[in-house]
Coordinates of N, CA, C and O in Angstrom, one line a residue:
M220 N -4.8 5.3 25.5 CA -6.2 5.3 25.0 C -7.0 6.3 25.1 O -7.4 6.9 26.1
I221 N -7.3 7.6 24.7 CA -8.5 8.6 24.7 C -10.0 8.1 24.0 O -10.7 8.6 24.7
G222 N -9.9 7.9 23.0 CA -11.4 7.5 22.0 C -11.3 6.3 21.4 O -10.4 5.6 21.0
R223 N -12.5 5.9 21.7 CA -13.0 4.8 21.0 C -13.9 4.7 20.2 O -15.0 5.8 20.2
L224 N -14.3 3.8 19.1 CA -15.2 3.7 18.4 C -16.6 2.7 18.6 O -15.9 1.4 19.1
T225 N -17.5 3.1 18.6 CA -18.8 2.2 18.4 C -18.9 0.6 17.2 O -18.7 1.4 16.7
A226 N -19.2 -0.1 17.6 CA -19.2 -1.2 17.2 C -20.0 -1.5 16.2 O -20.1 -1.9 15.0
K227 N -21.4 -0.8 16.2 CA -23.0 -1.1 15.6 C -22.8 -0.3 14.4 O -23.1 -1.1 13.5
P228 N -22.3 0.9 14.0 CA -22.3 1.7 13.0 C -21.2 0.8 12.3 O -21.7 0.8 11.1
L229 N -20.5 0.6 12.7 CA -19.3 -0.4 11.4 C -19.5 -1.6 11.2 O -19.7 -2.0 10.1
A230 N -20.2 -2.4 12.2 CA -20.6 -3.3 11.6 C -22.0 -3.4 10.7 O -21.9 -4.1 9.8
A231 N -22.5 -2.3 10.7 CA -23.7 -2.4 9.7 C -23.0 -2.0 8.6 O -23.7 -2.1 7.4
G232 N -22.4 -1.0 8.7 CA -21.6 -0.6 7.2 C -20.8 -1.4 6.3 O -21.1 -1.4 5.4
Q233 N -20.4 -2.4 7.5 CA -19.5 -3.3 6.5 C -20.5 -4.6 5.5 O -20.7 -4.6 4.7
V234 N -21.9 -4.7 6.8 CA -22.9 -5.6 6.4 C -23.8 -5.0 5.2 O -24.1 -5.6 3.8
L235 N -23.5 -3.6 4.9 CA -24.4 -2.9 3.8 C -23.8 -3.0 2.7 O -24.2 -2.9 1.5
C236 N -22.3 -2.8 3.1 CA -21.2 -2.5 1.9 C -21.2 -4.0 1.2 O -21.0 -3.9 -0.2
A237 N -20.8 -5.1 1.8 CA -21.0 -6.4 1.7 C -22.4 -6.7 0.6 O -22.2 -7.2 -0.4
L238 N -23.5 -6.5 1.2 CA -24.5 -6.9 0.4 C -24.8 -5.7 -0.8 O -25.5 -6.5 -1.9
A239 N -24.3 -4.6 -0.8 CA -24.3 -4.0 -2.2 C -23.4 -4.5 -2.7 O -23.9 -4.5 -4.2
L240 N -22.0 -4.8 -2.5 CA -21.2 -5.6 -3.8 C -22.0 -6.7 -4.2 O -21.6 -7.0 -5.5
I241 N -22.6 -7.7 -3.2 CA -22.5 -8.9 -4.1 C -24.1 -8.7 -5.0 O -23.8 -9.1 -6.1
G242 N -25.2 -7.7 -4.6 CA -26.0 -7.5 -5.6 C -25.5 -7.0 -6.6 O -26.3 -7.2 -7.8
L243 N -24.6 -6.1 -6.6 CA -24.0 -5.2 -7.8 C -23.5 -6.1 -8.7 O -23.6 -6.2 -10.0
V244 N -22.9 -7.0 -8.2 CA -22.0 -8.2 -8.7 C -23.1 -9.4 -9.8 O -22.9 -9.7 -10.7
A245 N -24.2 -9.8 -8.7 CA -25.5 -10.5 -9.5 C -25.5 -9.5 -10.4 O -26.1 -10.2 -11.6
R246 N -25.7 -8.6 -10.3 CA -26.6 -7.8 -11.2 C -25.7 -7.6 -12.8 O -26.3 -8.0 -14.0
Q247 N -24.3 -7.5 -12.5 CA -23.7 -7.1 -14.0 C -22.7 -8.5 -14.4 O -22.9 -8.5 -15.4
A248 N -23.1 -9.5 -13.4 CA -22.7 -10.9 -13.9 C -23.8 -11.4 -14.7 O -24.4 -12.2 -15.0
E249 N -22.7 -11.5 -16.1 CA -23.8 -12.2 -17.2 C -23.0 -12.9 -18.4 O -21.9 -13.2 -18.5
G250 N -23.3 -14.3 -18.6 CA -22.8 -14.9 -19.7 C -23.1 -16.3 -19.0 O -22.9 -16.9 -18.1
E251 N -22.2 -17.5 -20.2 CA -22.4 -18.8 -19.4 C -21.1 -19.5 -19.1 O -20.9 -20.0 -18.3
R252 N -19.6 -18.3 -19.7 CA -18.5 -19.0 -19.5 C -17.8 -18.1 -18.5 O -18.5 -17.0 -18.1
V253 N -16.8 -18.6 -17.5 CA -16.3 -17.5 -16.6 C -15.7 -16.4 -17.4 O -15.8 -14.9 -16.9
A254 N -14.7 -16.8 -18.6 CA -14.7 -15.3 -18.9 C -15.4 -14.2 -19.8 O -15.0 -13.1 -19.5
D255 N -16.8 -14.7 -20.2 CA -17.8 -13.6 -20.3 C -18.7 -13.1 -18.9 O -18.5 -11.8 -18.7
I256 N -18.5 -13.7 -17.7 CA -18.7 -13.3 -16.7 C -17.9 -12.1 -16.2 O -18.5 -10.9 -16.0
I257 N -16.6 -12.2 -16.1 CA -15.7 -11.7 -15.7 C -15.7 -10.3 -16.8 O -15.5 -9.2 -16.3
R258 N -16.0 -10.6 -17.9 CA -15.4 -9.5 -19.1 C -17.2 -8.7 -18.7 O -16.7 -7.1 -18.5
H259 N -18.5 -9.4 -18.2 CA -19.3 -8.2 -18.5 C -19.3 -7.4 -16.8 O -19.9 -6.4 -16.6
I260 N -18.7 -8.2 -15.7 CA -18.5 -7.5 -14.6 C -17.4 -6.4 -14.8 O -17.6 -5.4 -14.3
L261 N -16.2 -6.6 -15.4 CA -15.5 -5.1 -15.9 C -15.7 -4.3 -16.7 O -15.7 -3.0 -16.8
F262 N -16.5 -4.6 -17.8 CA -16.5 -4.0 -19.1 C -17.9 -3.6 -19.6 O -18.4 -3.6 -20.5
G263 N -19.2 -4.4 -18.7 CA -20.7 -3.9 -18.9 C -21.1 -2.6 -18.6 O -20.8 -1.8 -19.6
N264 N -22.2 -2.8 -17.9 CA -22.3 -1.3 -17.6 C -21.4 -0.7 -16.8 O -21.1 -1.1 -15.5
L265 N -20.8 0.4 -17.7 CA -19.7 1.4 -16.3 C -20.2 1.7 -14.9 O -19.1 2.3 -14.2
L266 N -21.1 2.2 -15.1 CA -21.8 2.8 -13.8 C -21.7 1.6 -12.8 O -21.4 1.9 -11.8
V267 N -22.5 0.5 -12.6 CA -22.7 -0.5 -12.2 C -21.0 -0.9 -11.4 O -20.8 -1.4 -10.5
T268 N -20.1 -0.9 -12.9 CA -18.8 -1.1 -12.6 C -18.0 -0.6 -11.2 O -17.4 -0.8 -10.2
A269 N -18.5 0.9 -11.5 CA -18.2 2.0 -10.8 C -18.6 2.0 -9.2 O -18.3 2.1 -8.5
L270 N -19.9 1.6 -9.3 CA -21.1 1.4 -8.0 C -20.0 0.2 -7.2 O -19.9 0.0 -5.9
I271 N -19.4 -1.1 -8.1 CA -18.9 -2.0 -7.4 C -17.6 -1.6 -6.8 O -17.1 -2.0 -5.8
G272 N -16.7 -0.7 -7.3 CA -15.9 -0.4 -7.0 C -16.1 0.9 -5.7 O -15.1 0.2 -4.7
V273 N -16.9 1.6 -5.3 CA -16.9 2.2 -4.4 C -17.8 1.0 -3.3 O -17.3 1.3 -2.2
A274 N -18.3 0.2 -3.2 CA -18.8 -0.8 -2.8 C -17.7 -1.6 -2.0 O -17.4 -1.7 -0.6
M275 N -16.8 -1.7 -2.7 CA -15.3 -2.2 -2.3 C -14.7 -1.7 -1.4 O -14.4 -1.9 -0.2
L276 N -14.4 -0.1 -1.7 CA -13.6 0.4 -1.1 C -14.8 0.8 0.6 O -13.9 1.2 1.2
G277 N -16.0 1.3 0.4 CA -16.9 1.1 1.3 C -16.5 -0.2 2.5 O -16.4 0.4 3.6
L278 N -16.1 -1.2 1.6 CA -16.2 -2.1 2.9 C -14.9 -1.8 3.4 O -14.9 -2.7 4.6
V279 N -13.8 -2.1 2.8 CA -12.6 -1.8 3.3 C -12.3 -0.7 4.3 O -11.8 -1.0 5.1
H280 N -13.1 0.4 4.2 CA -12.8 1.4 4.9 C -13.7 0.8 6.1 O -13.2 1.0 7.5
F281 N -14.7 0.5 6.3 CA -15.8 -0.2 7.3 C -14.4 -1.1 8.3 O -14.9 -1.2 9.4
H282 N -14.3 -2.1 7.3 CA -13.4 -3.0 8.0 C -11.9 -2.5 8.7 O -11.6 -3.0 9.8
R283 N -11.4 -2.1 8.5 CA -10.2 -0.6 8.5 C -10.7 0.0 10.1 O -10.2 -0.6 11.2
L284 N -11.7 0.7 9.9 CA -12.0 1.0 11.4 C -12.6 -0.2 12.3 O -12.5 0.2 13.4
W285 N -13.2 -0.8 11.9 CA -13.5 -2.3 12.9 C -12.2 -2.4 13.7 O -12.4 -2.7 14.7
R286 N -11.1 -2.7 13.1 CA -10.2 -2.9 13.4 C -9.4 -2.4 14.5 O -8.3 -2.9 15.3
Q287 N -9.3 -0.9 14.0 CA -9.2 -0.1 15.1 C -9.9 0.4 15.8 O -9.7 1.4 17.1
R288 N -11.2 0.0 16.4 CA -12.3 0.5 16.9 C -11.6 0.8 19.1 O -12.3 1.5 18.9
E289 N -10.9 -0.5 19.1 CA -10.8 0.0 20.7 C -9.8 1.3 20.7 O -9.6 1.3 22.0
T290 N -8.7 1.3 20.1 CA -8.0 2.3 19.8 C -7.7 3.5 19.2 O -6.9 3.2 18.4
Y291 N -8.8 4.3 18.6 CA -8.8 4.7 17.7 C -8.2 6.2 17.9 O -7.3 6.6 17.0
I292 N -8.5 6.8 18.7 CA -7.8 8.1 19.3 C -6.7 7.6 20.3 O -7.2 7.4 21.6
F293 N -5.7 7.7 20.1 CA -4.5 7.8 21.5 C -3.2 8.9 21.0 O -3.1 9.5 20.1
H294 N -1.9 8.5 22.3 CA -0.9 9.5 22.2 C 0.0 8.8 22.4 O -0.5 7.8 23.5
D295 N 1.0 9.4 22.2 CA 2.1 8.4 22.8 C 3.2 9.7 23.4 O 4.3 9.1 23.6
G296 N 2.6 10.7 23.6 CA 3.4 11.8 24.7 C 3.9 12.6 23.9 O 4.0 13.6 24.4
A297 N 4.1 12.6 22.5 CA 4.7 13.8 21.7 C 3.5 13.8 20.3 O 3.4 14.7 19.9
R298 N 2.8 12.7 19.9 CA 1.8 13.1 18.6 C 0.4 12.3 19.3 O 0.4 11.3 20.2
L299 N -0.3 12.9 18.5 CA -1.8 12.0 18.8 C -2.2 11.6 17.6 O -1.9 12.0 16.5
Y300 N -2.5 10.2 17.4 CA -2.8 10.0 16.6 C -4.4 9.2 16.2 O -5.0 9.4 17.3
R301 N -4.8 9.3 15.2 CA -6.2 9.3 14.9 C -6.0 8.0 13.9 O -5.9 7.6 12.6
G302 N -6.4 6.6 14.4 CA -6.3 5.4 13.8 C -5.0 5.2 13.3 O -3.9 5.8 14.2
S303 N -4.7 4.7 12.5 CA -3.2 4.5 11.6 C -2.6 5.5 10.4 O -1.6 5.0 10.0
S304 N -3.6 6.4 10.4 CA -3.6 6.9 9.1 C -3.2 8.3 9.1 O -2.4 9.2 8.9
D305 N -3.3 9.1 10.2 CA -3.4 10.6 10.8 C -2.8 10.8 12.0 O -3.0 9.8 12.9
S306 N -1.6 11.8 12.1 CA -1.1 12.0 13.4 C -0.9 13.5 13.4 O -0.8 14.4 12.4
W307 N -0.5 13.9 14.8 CA -0.4 15.6 14.9 C 0.3 15.7 15.9 O 0.3 15.0 16.9
P308 N 1.3 16.7 16.3 CA 2.0 17.0 16.9 C 1.1 17.7 18.4 O 0.5 18.3 18.1
L309 N 1.2 16.9 19.4 CA 0.5 17.6 20.7 C 0.8 18.8 20.7 O 0.1 19.8 21.4
S310 N 1.8 19.3 20.9 CA 2.2 20.9 20.8 C 1.8 22.2 20.3 O 1.6 23.1 20.5
L311 N 1.2 21.3 18.9 CA 0.6 22.4 18.1 C -1.1 22.6 17.8 O -1.6 23.3 17.4
I312 N -1.5 21.5 18.9 CA -3.0 21.3 18.8 C -3.2 22.3 20.1 O -2.8 22.3 20.6
R313 N -4.1 23.3 19.8 CA -4.7 24.7 20.7 C -6.2 23.8 21.1 O -6.7 24.5 22.2
D314 N -6.9 23.3 20.7 CA -8.6 22.9 21.1 C -8.9 21.6 20.3 O -8.5 21.6 19.0
V315 N -10.2 21.3 20.7 CA -10.9 20.3 20.2 C -12.3 21.2 20.0 O -13.0 21.4 21.5
V316 N -12.9 20.9 19.0 CA -14.4 21.5 18.7 C -15.5 20.8 18.6 O -14.6 19.2 17.6
V317 N -16.7 20.7 18.5 CA -17.6 20.2 17.8 C -17.9 21.0 17.1 O -18.4 22.2 17.1
T318 N -18.3 20.8 16.0 CA -18.9 21.2 14.5 C -19.8 20.0 13.5 O -20.1 18.8 14.0
R319 N -20.6 21.0 13.2 CA -21.4 20.6 12.1 C -21.4 20.8 10.6 O -21.1 21.8 10.4
N320 N -22.0 19.8 10.0 CA -21.1 20.2 8.4 C -22.3 20.5 7.7 O -23.6 21.1 8.5
E321 N -22.3 20.5 6.4 CA -23.4 21.1 5.6 C -24.5 20.1 5.3 O -25.9 21.0 5.5
I322 N -24.4 18.7 6.0 CA -25.7 18.1 5.7 C -26.1 17.9 7.2 O -27.2 16.8 7.8
G323 N -25.6 18.5 8.3 CA -25.7 18.3 9.7 C -25.3 17.1 10.3 O -25.3 16.8 11.7
V324 N -23.9 16.6 10.0 CA -23.2 15.4 10.5 C -22.2 16.1 11.7 O -21.4 16.9 11.3
E325 N -22.6 15.7 13.1 CA -21.3 16.4 13.7 C -20.3 15.6 13.8 O -20.4 14.2 14.1
S326 N -19.0 16.5 14.6 CA -17.6 15.7 14.6 C -17.2 16.6 15.4 O -17.1 17.8 15.7
L327 N -16.2 15.7 15.9 CA -15.2 16.5 17.1 C -13.8 16.9 15.9 O -13.4 16.2 15.0
R328 N -13.2 18.5 15.9 CA -12.3 18.4 14.7 C -11.3 19.3 16.1 O -11.4 19.9 16.8
L329 N -10.1 19.1 15.5 CA -8.7 19.7 16.0 C -8.4 20.8 15.6 O -8.6 21.2 14.4
V330 N -8.3 21.9 16.1 CA -7.7 23.1 15.9 C -6.3 23.3 16.2 O -5.9 23.1 17.1
V331 N -5.8 23.3 14.8 CA -4.4 22.9 14.9 C -3.4 24.1 14.5 O -3.9 24.7 13.6
D332 N -2.3 24.7 15.3 CA -1.5 25.9 15.0 C -0.6 25.5 14.1 O 0.4 25.6 14.3
D333 N -0.9 25.2 12.5 CA 0.1 25.2 11.5 C 0.0 26.1 10.2 O 0.4 26.0 9.3
D334 N -0.9 27.6 10.6 CA -0.5 28.5 9.9 C -1.9 28.4 8.9 O -1.7 28.9 7.8
S335 N -2.9 27.3 9.1 CA -3.9 26.9 7.9 C -5.0 27.5 9.1 O -5.0 27.4 10.2
E336 N -6.5 27.7 8.0 CA -7.6 27.9 8.8 C -8.4 26.8 8.9 O -9.5 26.9 9.3
V337 N -7.7 25.6 8.2 CA -8.6 24.2 8.4 C -8.6 23.8 9.8 O -7.5 23.7 9.8
T338 N -9.9 23.3 9.9 CA -9.6 22.0 11.3 C -9.7 20.8 10.9 O -10.1 20.6 9.5
R339 N -8.9 20.1 11.7 CA -8.6 18.4 11.1 C -9.7 17.9 11.8 O -9.9 17.7 13.3
E340 N -10.5 16.8 11.0 CA -11.4 15.8 11.4 C -10.8 15.0 12.5 O -9.9 14.5 12.1
L341 N -11.5 14.6 13.4 CA -10.9 14.1 14.6 C -11.7 12.4 14.7 O -11.2 11.3 13.9
V342 N -13.0 12.6 14.7 CA -13.9 11.6 14.4 C -15.5 12.1 14.7 O -15.5 13.2 15.5
K343 N -16.2 11.4 14.0 CA -17.5 11.7 13.6 C -18.3 11.2 15.1 O -18.2 10.5 15.6
L344 N -19.2 12.4 15.8 CA -19.6 11.8 16.8 C -20.6 10.6 16.8 O -20.7 9.8 18.0
A345 N -21.2 10.3 15.5 CA -22.1 9.3 15.6 C -21.4 7.8 15.7 O -21.7 6.9 16.3
L346 N -20.3 7.7 15.5 CA -19.0 6.8 15.7 C -18.4 6.7 17.1 O -17.6 5.7 17.3
L347 N -18.6 7.4 17.8 CA -17.8 8.0 18.9 C -18.3 7.2 19.8 O -19.8 7.2 20.6
A348 N -17.8 6.0 20.7 CA -18.1 5.1 21.8 C -18.0 6.0 23.1 O -18.9 6.0 23.9
D349 N -17.4 6.8 23.6 CA -16.9 7.6 24.6 C -18.0 9.0 24.6 O -17.9 9.5 23.2
P350 N -18.4 9.5 25.7 CA -18.8 11.2 25.5 C -17.8 11.7 24.8 O -16.3 11.6 24.9
P351 N -18.4 12.9 23.9 CA -17.6 14.0 23.3 C -16.3 14.6 24.4 O -15.4 15.3 24.2
E352 N -17.1 14.9 25.2 CA -16.4 15.8 26.4 C -15.1 15.0 27.2 O -14.4 15.4 27.3
A353 N -15.3 14.0 27.3 CA -14.6 12.9 27.6 C -13.4 12.9 26.7 O -12.2 13.0 27.2
V354 N -13.6 13.0 25.1 CA -12.3 12.2 24.2 C -11.8 14.4 24.4 O -10.5 14.2 24.5
R355 N -12.3 15.1 24.5 CA -11.8 16.4 24.5 C -10.8 16.3 25.4 O -10.0 17.3 25.6
G356 N -11.6 16.1 26.7 CA -10.8 16.2 27.8 C -9.5 15.5 27.8 O -8.6 15.8 28.5
G357 N -9.2 14.6 27.5 CA -8.3 13.5 27.2 C -7.2 14.2 26.6 O -6.0 13.8 27.0
V358 N -7.5 14.7 25.5 CA -7.0 15.4 24.1 C -6.3 16.4 25.0 O -4.8 17.0 25.0
M359 N -7.0 17.2 25.4 CA -6.4 18.6 26.1 C -5.6 18.1 27.3 O -4.7 19.5 27.4
F360 N -6.0 17.0 28.2 CA -4.8 17.0 29.3 C -3.7 16.7 28.6 O -2.4 16.9 29.3
A361 N -3.8 15.7 27.4 CA -2.5 15.1 26.7 C -1.4 16.6 26.3 O -0.4 16.6 26.8
V362 N -2.5 17.4 25.8 CA -1.8 18.7 25.2 C -0.8 19.5 26.0 O -0.1 20.3 26.5
A363 N -1.9 19.4 27.5 CA -1.1 20.2 28.5 C 0.0 19.9 29.1 O 1.0 20.8 29.7
A364 N 0.1 18.6 29.2 CA 1.4 17.8 29.7 C 2.5 17.8 28.9 O 3.4 18.1 29.2
V365 N 2.4 18.2 27.6 CA 3.5 18.5 26.5 C 3.9 19.8 27.1 O 5.1 19.9 27.1
R366 N 2.9 21.0 27.5 CA 3.4 22.2 27.5 C 3.8 22.4 28.9 O 3.9 23.6 29.2
G367 N 4.1 21.5 30.0 CA 4.3 21.9 31.0 C 3.4 21.5 32.4 O 2.9 20.4 31.9
F368 N 2.7 22.1 32.9 CA 1.9 21.8 34.2 C 0.6 21.1 33.6 O -0.1 22.1 32.8
P369 N -0.1 20.3 34.0 CA -1.3 19.9 33.0 C -2.4 21.2 33.5 O -2.9 21.1 34.7
D370 N -2.9 21.1 32.7 CA -3.8 22.6 32.9 C -5.5 21.4 33.4 O -6.0 22.4 34.3
G371 N -5.3 20.3 33.1 CA -6.7 19.6 33.1 C -6.7 19.2 34.7 O -7.8 18.7 35.4
S372 N -5.5 19.5 35.7 CA -5.4 18.6 37.2 C -5.8 19.6 37.7 O -6.0 21.0 37.7
V373 N -6.5 19.4 38.8 CA -7.2 19.9 40.1 C -6.3 19.8 41.2 O -6.1 18.8 41.5
L374 N -5.8 20.7 42.1 CA -5.0 21.2 42.9 C -5.8 21.2 44.1 O -6.9 22.4 44.2
N375 N -5.7 20.8 45.2 CA -6.4 20.9 46.5 C -5.9 21.8 47.3 O -4.4 21.5 47.6

């Protein structure tokens, strides 16, 4: 295990998405019979129906991150895994950098040597429970171990 996620933002995301979902469904539900209520929820105001879908997706996303929070970034000696969705071969990882996106959110990103100019997002710093330097050091130590002598080790 190299990196963990902090619980508070994940719990807050779940609560906010659940409250938004409940509020949007309550706003959209009209009618006296169950069939009328379901019809209004699905086919009433299409913008509110789309927002219900977004709130549901957000709830599922934050719940999935919550379940993976203790072992979000890990490796098995050959691949580096981010949650259960993405993985990269350790031999192709060149560096781990901290970048800031267009709106100012910082994240740890992987520089992968696969002939593309795009870095891969590893985790947003606001969600990371461990210090970014420790996660970077853990990833680079695992990468060095695959390539031979661990560069991260110190000899006396």
